[in-house]
Tab-separated table of C-alpha atoms in Angstrom:
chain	number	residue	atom	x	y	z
A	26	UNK	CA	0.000	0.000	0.000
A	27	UNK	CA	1.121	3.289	-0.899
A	28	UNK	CA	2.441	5.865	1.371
A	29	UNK	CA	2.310	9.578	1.449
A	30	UNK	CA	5.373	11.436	2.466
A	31	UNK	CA	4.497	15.070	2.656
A	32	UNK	CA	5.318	16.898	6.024
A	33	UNK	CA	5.541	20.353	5.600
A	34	UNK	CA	6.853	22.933	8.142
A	35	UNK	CA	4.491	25.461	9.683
A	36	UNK	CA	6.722	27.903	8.757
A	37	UNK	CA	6.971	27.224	5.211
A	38	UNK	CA	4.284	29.455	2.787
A	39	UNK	CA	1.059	28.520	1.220
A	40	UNK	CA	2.870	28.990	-2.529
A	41	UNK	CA	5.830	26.592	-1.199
A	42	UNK	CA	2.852	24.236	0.728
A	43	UNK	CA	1.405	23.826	-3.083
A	44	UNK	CA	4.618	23.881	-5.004
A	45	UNK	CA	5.651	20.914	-3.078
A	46	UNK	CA	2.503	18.844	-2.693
A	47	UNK	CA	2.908	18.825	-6.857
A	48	UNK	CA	6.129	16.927	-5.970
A	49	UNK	CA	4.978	14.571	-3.517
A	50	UNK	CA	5.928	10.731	-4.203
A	51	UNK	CA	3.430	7.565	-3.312
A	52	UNK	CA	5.879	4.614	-3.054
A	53	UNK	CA	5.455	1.014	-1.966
A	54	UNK	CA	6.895	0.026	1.764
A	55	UNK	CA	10.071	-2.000	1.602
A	56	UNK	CA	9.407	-5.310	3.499
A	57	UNK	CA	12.459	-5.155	6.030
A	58	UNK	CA	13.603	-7.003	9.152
A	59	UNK	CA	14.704	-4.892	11.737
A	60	UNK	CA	17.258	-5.184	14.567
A	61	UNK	CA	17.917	-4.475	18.397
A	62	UNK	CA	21.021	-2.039	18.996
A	63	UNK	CA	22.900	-4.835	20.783
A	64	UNK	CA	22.088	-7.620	17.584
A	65	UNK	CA	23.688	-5.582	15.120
A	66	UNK	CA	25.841	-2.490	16.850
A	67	UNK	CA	28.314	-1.316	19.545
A	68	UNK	CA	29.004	2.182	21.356
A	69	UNK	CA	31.990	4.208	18.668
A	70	UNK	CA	32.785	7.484	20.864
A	71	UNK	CA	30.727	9.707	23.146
A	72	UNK	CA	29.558	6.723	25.572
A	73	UNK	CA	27.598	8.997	27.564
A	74	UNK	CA	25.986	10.669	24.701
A	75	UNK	CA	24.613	7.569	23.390
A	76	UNK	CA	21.242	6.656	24.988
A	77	UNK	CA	19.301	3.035	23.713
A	78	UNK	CA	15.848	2.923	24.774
A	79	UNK	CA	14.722	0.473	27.689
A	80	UNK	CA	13.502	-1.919	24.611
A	81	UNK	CA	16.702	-1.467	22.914
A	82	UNK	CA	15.080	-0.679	19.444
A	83	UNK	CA	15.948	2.650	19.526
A	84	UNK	CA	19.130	4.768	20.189
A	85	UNK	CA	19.821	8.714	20.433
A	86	UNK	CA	22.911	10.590	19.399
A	87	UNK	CA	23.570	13.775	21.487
A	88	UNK	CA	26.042	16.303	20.347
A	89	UNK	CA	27.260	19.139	23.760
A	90	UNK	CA	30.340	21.597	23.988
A	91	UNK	CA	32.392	18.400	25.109
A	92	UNK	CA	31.692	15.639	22.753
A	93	UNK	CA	29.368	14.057	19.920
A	94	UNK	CA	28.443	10.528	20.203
A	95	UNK	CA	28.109	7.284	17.194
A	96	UNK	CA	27.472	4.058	17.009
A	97	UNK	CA	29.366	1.054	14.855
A	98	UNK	CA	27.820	-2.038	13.158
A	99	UNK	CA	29.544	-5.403	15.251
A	100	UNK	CA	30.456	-6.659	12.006
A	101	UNK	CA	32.483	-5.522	8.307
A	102	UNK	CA	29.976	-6.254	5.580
A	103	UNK	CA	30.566	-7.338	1.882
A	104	UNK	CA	27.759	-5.718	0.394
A	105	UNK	CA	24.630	-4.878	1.985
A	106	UNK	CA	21.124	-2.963	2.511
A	107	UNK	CA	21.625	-0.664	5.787
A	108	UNK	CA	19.250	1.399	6.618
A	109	UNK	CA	17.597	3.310	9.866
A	110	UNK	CA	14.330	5.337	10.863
A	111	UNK	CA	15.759	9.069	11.313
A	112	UNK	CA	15.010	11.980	13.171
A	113	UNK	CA	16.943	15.259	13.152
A	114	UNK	CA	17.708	17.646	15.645
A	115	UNK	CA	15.307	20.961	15.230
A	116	UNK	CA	15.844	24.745	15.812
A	117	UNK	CA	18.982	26.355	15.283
A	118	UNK	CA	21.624	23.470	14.239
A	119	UNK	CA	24.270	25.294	12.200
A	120	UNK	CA	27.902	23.824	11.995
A	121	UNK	CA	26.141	19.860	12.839
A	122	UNK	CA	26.570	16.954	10.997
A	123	UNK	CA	24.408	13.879	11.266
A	124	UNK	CA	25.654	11.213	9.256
A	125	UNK	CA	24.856	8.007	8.080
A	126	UNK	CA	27.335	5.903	6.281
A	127	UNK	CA	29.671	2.569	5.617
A	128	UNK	CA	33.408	2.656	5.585
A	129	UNK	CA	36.320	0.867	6.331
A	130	UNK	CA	38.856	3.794	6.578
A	131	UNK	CA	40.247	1.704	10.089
A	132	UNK	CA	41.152	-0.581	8.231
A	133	UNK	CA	42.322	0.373	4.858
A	134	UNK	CA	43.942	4.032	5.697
A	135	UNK	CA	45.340	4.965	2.211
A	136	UNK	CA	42.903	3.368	0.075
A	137	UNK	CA	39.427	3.242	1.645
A	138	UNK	CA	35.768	2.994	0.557
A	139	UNK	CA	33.032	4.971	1.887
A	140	UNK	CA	29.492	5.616	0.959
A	141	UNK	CA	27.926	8.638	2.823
A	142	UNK	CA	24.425	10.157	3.361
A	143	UNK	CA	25.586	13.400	5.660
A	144	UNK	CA	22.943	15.484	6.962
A	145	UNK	CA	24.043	19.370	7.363
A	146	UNK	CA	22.573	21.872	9.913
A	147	UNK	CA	21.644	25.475	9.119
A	148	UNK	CA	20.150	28.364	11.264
A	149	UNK	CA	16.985	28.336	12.933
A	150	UNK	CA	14.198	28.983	10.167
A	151	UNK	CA	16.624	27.388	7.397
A	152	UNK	CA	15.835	23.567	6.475
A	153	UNK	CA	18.288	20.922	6.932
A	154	UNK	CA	20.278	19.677	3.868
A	155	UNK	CA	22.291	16.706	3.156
A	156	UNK	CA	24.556	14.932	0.459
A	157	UNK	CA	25.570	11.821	-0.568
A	158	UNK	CA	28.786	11.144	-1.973
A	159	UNK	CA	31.081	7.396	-2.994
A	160	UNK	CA	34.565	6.623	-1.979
A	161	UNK	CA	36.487	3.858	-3.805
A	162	UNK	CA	40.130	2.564	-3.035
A	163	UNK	CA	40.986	5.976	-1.415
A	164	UNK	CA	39.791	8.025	-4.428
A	165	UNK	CA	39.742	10.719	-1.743
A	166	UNK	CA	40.854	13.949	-4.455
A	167	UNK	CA	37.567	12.401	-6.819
A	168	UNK	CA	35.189	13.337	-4.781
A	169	UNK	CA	31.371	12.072	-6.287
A	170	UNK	CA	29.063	14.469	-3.924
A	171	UNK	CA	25.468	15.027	-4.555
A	172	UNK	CA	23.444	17.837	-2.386
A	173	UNK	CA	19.932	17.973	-1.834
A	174	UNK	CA	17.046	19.516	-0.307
A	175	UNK	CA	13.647	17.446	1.200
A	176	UNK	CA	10.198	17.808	0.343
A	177	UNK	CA	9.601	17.710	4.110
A	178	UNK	CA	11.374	19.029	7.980
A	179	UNK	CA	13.390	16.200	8.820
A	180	UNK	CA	13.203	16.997	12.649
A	181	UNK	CA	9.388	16.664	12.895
A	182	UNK	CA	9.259	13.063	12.514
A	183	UNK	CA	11.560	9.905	11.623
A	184	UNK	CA	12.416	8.820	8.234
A	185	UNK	CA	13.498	6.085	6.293
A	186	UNK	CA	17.519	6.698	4.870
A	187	UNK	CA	18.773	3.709	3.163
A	188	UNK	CA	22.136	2.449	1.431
A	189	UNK	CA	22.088	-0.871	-1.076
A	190	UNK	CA	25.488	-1.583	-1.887
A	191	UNK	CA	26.037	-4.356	-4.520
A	192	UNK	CA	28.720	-5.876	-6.575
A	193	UNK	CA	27.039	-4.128	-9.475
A	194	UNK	CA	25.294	-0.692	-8.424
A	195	UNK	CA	24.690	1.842	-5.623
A	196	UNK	CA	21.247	3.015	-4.528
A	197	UNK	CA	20.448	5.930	-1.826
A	198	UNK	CA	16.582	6.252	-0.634
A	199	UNK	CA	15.002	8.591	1.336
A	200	UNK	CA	11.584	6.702	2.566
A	201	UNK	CA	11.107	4.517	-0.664
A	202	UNK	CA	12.287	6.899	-2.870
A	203	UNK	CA	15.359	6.275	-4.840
A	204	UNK	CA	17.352	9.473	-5.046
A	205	UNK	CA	20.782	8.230	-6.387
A	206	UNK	CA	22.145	5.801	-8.595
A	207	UNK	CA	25.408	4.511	-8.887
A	208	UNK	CA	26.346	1.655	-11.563
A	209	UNK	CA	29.597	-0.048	-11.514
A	210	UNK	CA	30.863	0.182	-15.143
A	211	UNK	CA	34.778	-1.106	-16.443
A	212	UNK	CA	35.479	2.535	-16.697
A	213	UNK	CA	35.761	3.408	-12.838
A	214	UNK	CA	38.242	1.006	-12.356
A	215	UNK	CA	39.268	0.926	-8.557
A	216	UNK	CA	36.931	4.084	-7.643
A	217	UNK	CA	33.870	1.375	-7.481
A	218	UNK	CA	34.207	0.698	-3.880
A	219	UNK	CA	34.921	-3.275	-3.632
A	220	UNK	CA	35.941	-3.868	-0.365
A	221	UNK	CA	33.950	-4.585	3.553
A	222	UNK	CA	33.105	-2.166	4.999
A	223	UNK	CA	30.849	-1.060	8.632
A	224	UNK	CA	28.559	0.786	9.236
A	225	UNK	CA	28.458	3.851	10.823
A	226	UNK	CA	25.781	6.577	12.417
A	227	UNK	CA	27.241	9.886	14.170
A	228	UNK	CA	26.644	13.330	15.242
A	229	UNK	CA	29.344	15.711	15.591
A	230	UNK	CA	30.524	19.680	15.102
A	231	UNK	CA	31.676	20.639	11.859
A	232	UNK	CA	31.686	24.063	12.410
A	233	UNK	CA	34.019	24.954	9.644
A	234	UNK	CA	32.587	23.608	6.970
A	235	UNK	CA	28.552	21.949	6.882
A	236	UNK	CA	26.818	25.772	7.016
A	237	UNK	CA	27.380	28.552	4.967
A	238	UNK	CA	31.274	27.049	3.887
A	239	UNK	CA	31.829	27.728	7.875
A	240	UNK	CA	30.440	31.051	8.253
A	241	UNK	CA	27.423	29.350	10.892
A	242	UNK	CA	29.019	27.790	13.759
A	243	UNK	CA	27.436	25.426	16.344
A	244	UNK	CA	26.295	27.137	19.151
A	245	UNK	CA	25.975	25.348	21.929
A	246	UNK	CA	23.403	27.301	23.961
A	247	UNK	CA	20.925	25.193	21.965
A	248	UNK	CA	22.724	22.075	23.407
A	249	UNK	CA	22.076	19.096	23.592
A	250	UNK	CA	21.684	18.005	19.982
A	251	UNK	CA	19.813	15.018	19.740
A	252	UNK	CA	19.513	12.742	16.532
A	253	UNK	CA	17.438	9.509	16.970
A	254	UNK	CA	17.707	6.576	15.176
A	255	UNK	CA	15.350	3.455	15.279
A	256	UNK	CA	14.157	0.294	13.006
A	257	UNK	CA	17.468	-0.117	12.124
A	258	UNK	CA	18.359	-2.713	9.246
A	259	UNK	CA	21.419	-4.396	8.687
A	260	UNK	CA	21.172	-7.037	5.461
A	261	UNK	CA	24.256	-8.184	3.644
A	262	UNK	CA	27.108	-10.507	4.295
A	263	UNK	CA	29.168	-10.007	7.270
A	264	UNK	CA	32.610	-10.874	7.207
A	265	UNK	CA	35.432	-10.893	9.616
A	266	UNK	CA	37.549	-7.248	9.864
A	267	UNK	CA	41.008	-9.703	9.635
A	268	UNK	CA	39.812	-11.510	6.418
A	269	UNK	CA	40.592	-8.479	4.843
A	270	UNK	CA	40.864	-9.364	0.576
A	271	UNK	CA	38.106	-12.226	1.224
A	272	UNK	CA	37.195	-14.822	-1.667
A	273	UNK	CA	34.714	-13.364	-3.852
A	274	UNK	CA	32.654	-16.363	-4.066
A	275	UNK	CA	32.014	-16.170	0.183
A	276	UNK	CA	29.116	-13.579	-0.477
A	277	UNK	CA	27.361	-15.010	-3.627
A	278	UNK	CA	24.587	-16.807	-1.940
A	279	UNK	CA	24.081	-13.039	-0.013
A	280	UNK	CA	23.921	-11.214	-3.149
A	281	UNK	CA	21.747	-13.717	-4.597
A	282	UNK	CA	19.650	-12.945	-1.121
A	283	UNK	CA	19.716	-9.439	-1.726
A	284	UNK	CA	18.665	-9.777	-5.250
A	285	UNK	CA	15.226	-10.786	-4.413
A	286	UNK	CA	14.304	-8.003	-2.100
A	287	UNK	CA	11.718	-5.357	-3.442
A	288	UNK	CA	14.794	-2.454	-2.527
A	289	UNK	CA	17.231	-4.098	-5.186
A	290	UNK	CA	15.087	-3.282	-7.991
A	291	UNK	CA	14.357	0.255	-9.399
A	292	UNK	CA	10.498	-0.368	-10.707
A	293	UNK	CA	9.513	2.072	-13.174
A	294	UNK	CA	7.219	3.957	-10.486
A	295	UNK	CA	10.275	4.111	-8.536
A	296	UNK	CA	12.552	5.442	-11.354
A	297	UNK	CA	9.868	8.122	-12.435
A	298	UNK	CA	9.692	9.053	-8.492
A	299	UNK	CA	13.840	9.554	-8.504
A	300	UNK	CA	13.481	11.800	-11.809
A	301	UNK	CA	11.069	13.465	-9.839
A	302	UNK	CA	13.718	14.284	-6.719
A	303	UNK	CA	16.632	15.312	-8.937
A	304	UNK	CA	14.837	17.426	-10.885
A	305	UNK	CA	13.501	19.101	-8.178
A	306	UNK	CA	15.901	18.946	-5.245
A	307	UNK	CA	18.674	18.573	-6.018
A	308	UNK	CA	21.155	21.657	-6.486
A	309	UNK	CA	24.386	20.504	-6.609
A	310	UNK	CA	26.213	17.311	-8.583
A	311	UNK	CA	29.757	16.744	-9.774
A	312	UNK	CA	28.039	15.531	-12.910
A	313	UNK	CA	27.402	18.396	-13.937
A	314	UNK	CA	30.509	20.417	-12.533
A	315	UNK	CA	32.263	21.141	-15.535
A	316	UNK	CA	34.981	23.436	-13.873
A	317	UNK	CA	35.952	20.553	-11.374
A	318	UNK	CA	35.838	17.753	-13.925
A	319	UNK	CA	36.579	18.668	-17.977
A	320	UNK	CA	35.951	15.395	-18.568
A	321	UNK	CA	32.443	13.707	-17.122
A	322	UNK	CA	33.296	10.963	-15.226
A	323	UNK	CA	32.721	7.690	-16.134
A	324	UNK	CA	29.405	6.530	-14.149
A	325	UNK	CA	27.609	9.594	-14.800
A	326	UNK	CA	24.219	9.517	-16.543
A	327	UNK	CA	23.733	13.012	-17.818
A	328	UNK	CA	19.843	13.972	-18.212
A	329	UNK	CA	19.042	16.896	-20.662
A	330	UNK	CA	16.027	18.267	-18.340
A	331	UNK	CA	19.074	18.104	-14.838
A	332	UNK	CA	21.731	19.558	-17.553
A	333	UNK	CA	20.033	22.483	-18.494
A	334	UNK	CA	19.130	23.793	-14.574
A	335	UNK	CA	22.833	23.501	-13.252
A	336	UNK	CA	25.455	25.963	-14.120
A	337	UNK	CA	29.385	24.762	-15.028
A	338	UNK	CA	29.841	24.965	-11.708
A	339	UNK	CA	27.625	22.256	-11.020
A	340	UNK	CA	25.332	24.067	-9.150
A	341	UNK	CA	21.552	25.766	-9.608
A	342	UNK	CA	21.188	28.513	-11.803
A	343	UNK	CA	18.430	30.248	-10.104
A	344	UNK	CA	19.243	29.000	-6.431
A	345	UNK	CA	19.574	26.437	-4.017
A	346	UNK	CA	16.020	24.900	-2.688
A	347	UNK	CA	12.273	24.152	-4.223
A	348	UNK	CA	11.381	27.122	-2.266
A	349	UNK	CA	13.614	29.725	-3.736
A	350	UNK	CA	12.531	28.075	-7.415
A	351	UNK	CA	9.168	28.898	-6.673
A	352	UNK	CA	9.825	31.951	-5.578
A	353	UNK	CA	12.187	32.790	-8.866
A	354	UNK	CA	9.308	31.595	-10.843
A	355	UNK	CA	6.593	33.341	-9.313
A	356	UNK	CA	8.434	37.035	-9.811
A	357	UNK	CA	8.915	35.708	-13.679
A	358	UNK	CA	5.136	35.650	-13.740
A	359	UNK	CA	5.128	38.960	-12.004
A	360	UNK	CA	7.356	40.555	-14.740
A	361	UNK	CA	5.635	39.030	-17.609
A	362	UNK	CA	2.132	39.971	-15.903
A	363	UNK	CA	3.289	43.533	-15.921
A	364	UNK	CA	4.972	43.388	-19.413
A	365	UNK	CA	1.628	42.103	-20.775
A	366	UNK	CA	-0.522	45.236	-18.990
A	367	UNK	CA	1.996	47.541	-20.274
A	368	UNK	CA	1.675	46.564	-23.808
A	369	UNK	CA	-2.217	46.152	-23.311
A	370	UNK	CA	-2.399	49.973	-22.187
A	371	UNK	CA	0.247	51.081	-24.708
A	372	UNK	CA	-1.999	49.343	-27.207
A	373	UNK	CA	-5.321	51.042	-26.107
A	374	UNK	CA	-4.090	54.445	-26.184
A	375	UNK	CA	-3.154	54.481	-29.671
């Protein structure tokens, strides 16, 4: 059964209200099998800022002036679906990072993989942002980042964020919704990350960088910053941290496994919903960031309606957010209106 994912802040205007309920998306659920904390996860830093829930289905993140907090997955993983229930901090959260990602940079220093979904703060009255980006065999100086707005407040109640990781392809949802779409081709070579990794969720200051390029810093009078995370899902084939080059053939009955859930396959519902997204929130992708990268890399997809929004830079040509579209459009009315009524006149008293 479909579901309708269309929270709107209160403080958001009736235009934005109807510009985005022309962009809201009715997906299927994903059928998913969900863990306790202590099945699937152990403490990573910030001991005391970690609280589980007396059920221990549920886990908050607190960020204060002396330490953020994150949790670890108990186990490396050789492809996988992982995936939590999030809810953001609210209010003024400049300078904070919430994010949601595998990696196995303690074990492979120089030549890492990493898949991220980071969430970035912004003053109070400012929505929340995030970005995605892929890691693969250190390709650190590469970087692959997407950024995005969301068609609803992320603080006001939780919300699906998902990773599938496969030998073959990368998929980031939000909810049901794919957003992001990875496929492994010859091309990337090494950048394709290829090797286990854990996975992580963490809260933590980034003052001089996630708001503003590090012009919004955290201020901690609105401390303590709370992120909570629940249904958490880990699917995919665990392998032990030593076993560190493991045979490929150890995780083919897994990826067979994987293969068959509903979150593997892109329907065409699904695909039309992610065309949806990017042309409507996102506003920033290397694919399109001609200055940074001459030469498109290899996995990009480049779609004539996305092209023709972004400048060379790779970012929006009229702005950064639905909102501030609508808003752009909405004076182009304006001026046309007023063009037209000028003419009209000019016409009538000849």
């Amino acid at each position: 059964m479909g579901r309708l994912h269309c929270s709107l802040s209160k403080t958001l205007s009736l235009l934005f209200f109807s510009f985005s309920m022309l962009f809201c998306f009715t997906t299927a659920s994903f059928n998913l099998t969900t863990l306790s904390f202590d099945e699937g996860y152990s403490p990573l830093f910030g001991d005391g800022n970690l609280v589980r829930s007396p059920d221990g289905h549920s886990v908050r993140l607190l960020l204060n002036v002396y330490t953020g907090s994150g949790f670890i997955s108990s186990s490396m993983y050789q492809h996988g679906f992982f995936s939590a229930k999030i809810k953001l901090p609210s209010d003024y959260t400049a300078g904070i990072v919430v994010a949601f990602y595998t990696s196995n940079g303690d074990v492979f220093e120089k030549n890492h993989d990493e898949l991220d979904i980071e969430f970035l703060g912004n003053i109070e009255g400012k929505p929340w942002r995030f970005q995605t980006n892929v890691y693969g065999n250190g390709s650190t100086n590469r970087g692959r980042e997407e950024r995005y707005s969301l068609w609803f407040d992320p603080s006001k109640e939780f919300h699906r964020y998902s990773i599938l990781w496969t030998a073959n392809n990368i998929i980031f949802y939000v909810d049901e919704v794919p957003i992001r779409e990875v496929v492994r081709s010859d091309e990337m070579g090494g950048d394709y990350p290829s090797k286990p990794m854990s996975l992580y969720a963490t809260i933590w200051d980034a003052s001089s960088w996630a708001t503003g390029g590090g012009k919004h810093k955290v201020n901690y009078d609105y401390a303590p910053f709370t992120s909570e995370f629940k249904e958490l899902v880990l699917d995919g084939c665990p392998m032990d941290p030593i076993q560190e080059l493991p045979n490929p053939d150890t995780c083919s009955e897994t990826d067979s496994w994987l293969k068959g859930h509903d979150y593997h396959v892109i329907t065409p519902a699904r695909r039309a919903a992610m065309r949806r997204f990017r042309q409507h929130y996102m506003y920033y992708s290397y694919c399109y960031d001609t200055l940074r990268y001459p030469v498109t890399l290899p996995e990009c997809v480049l779609d004539p309606k996305e092209k023709q929004r972004f400048l060379e830079t790779g970012r929006l040509k009229f702005g950064g957010s639905a909102r501030k579209q609508a808003r752009v459009a909405r004076a182009r009315r304006r001026r046309r209106s007023r063009v037209t009524s000028i003419a009209s006149d000019q016409t009538d008293t000849m």
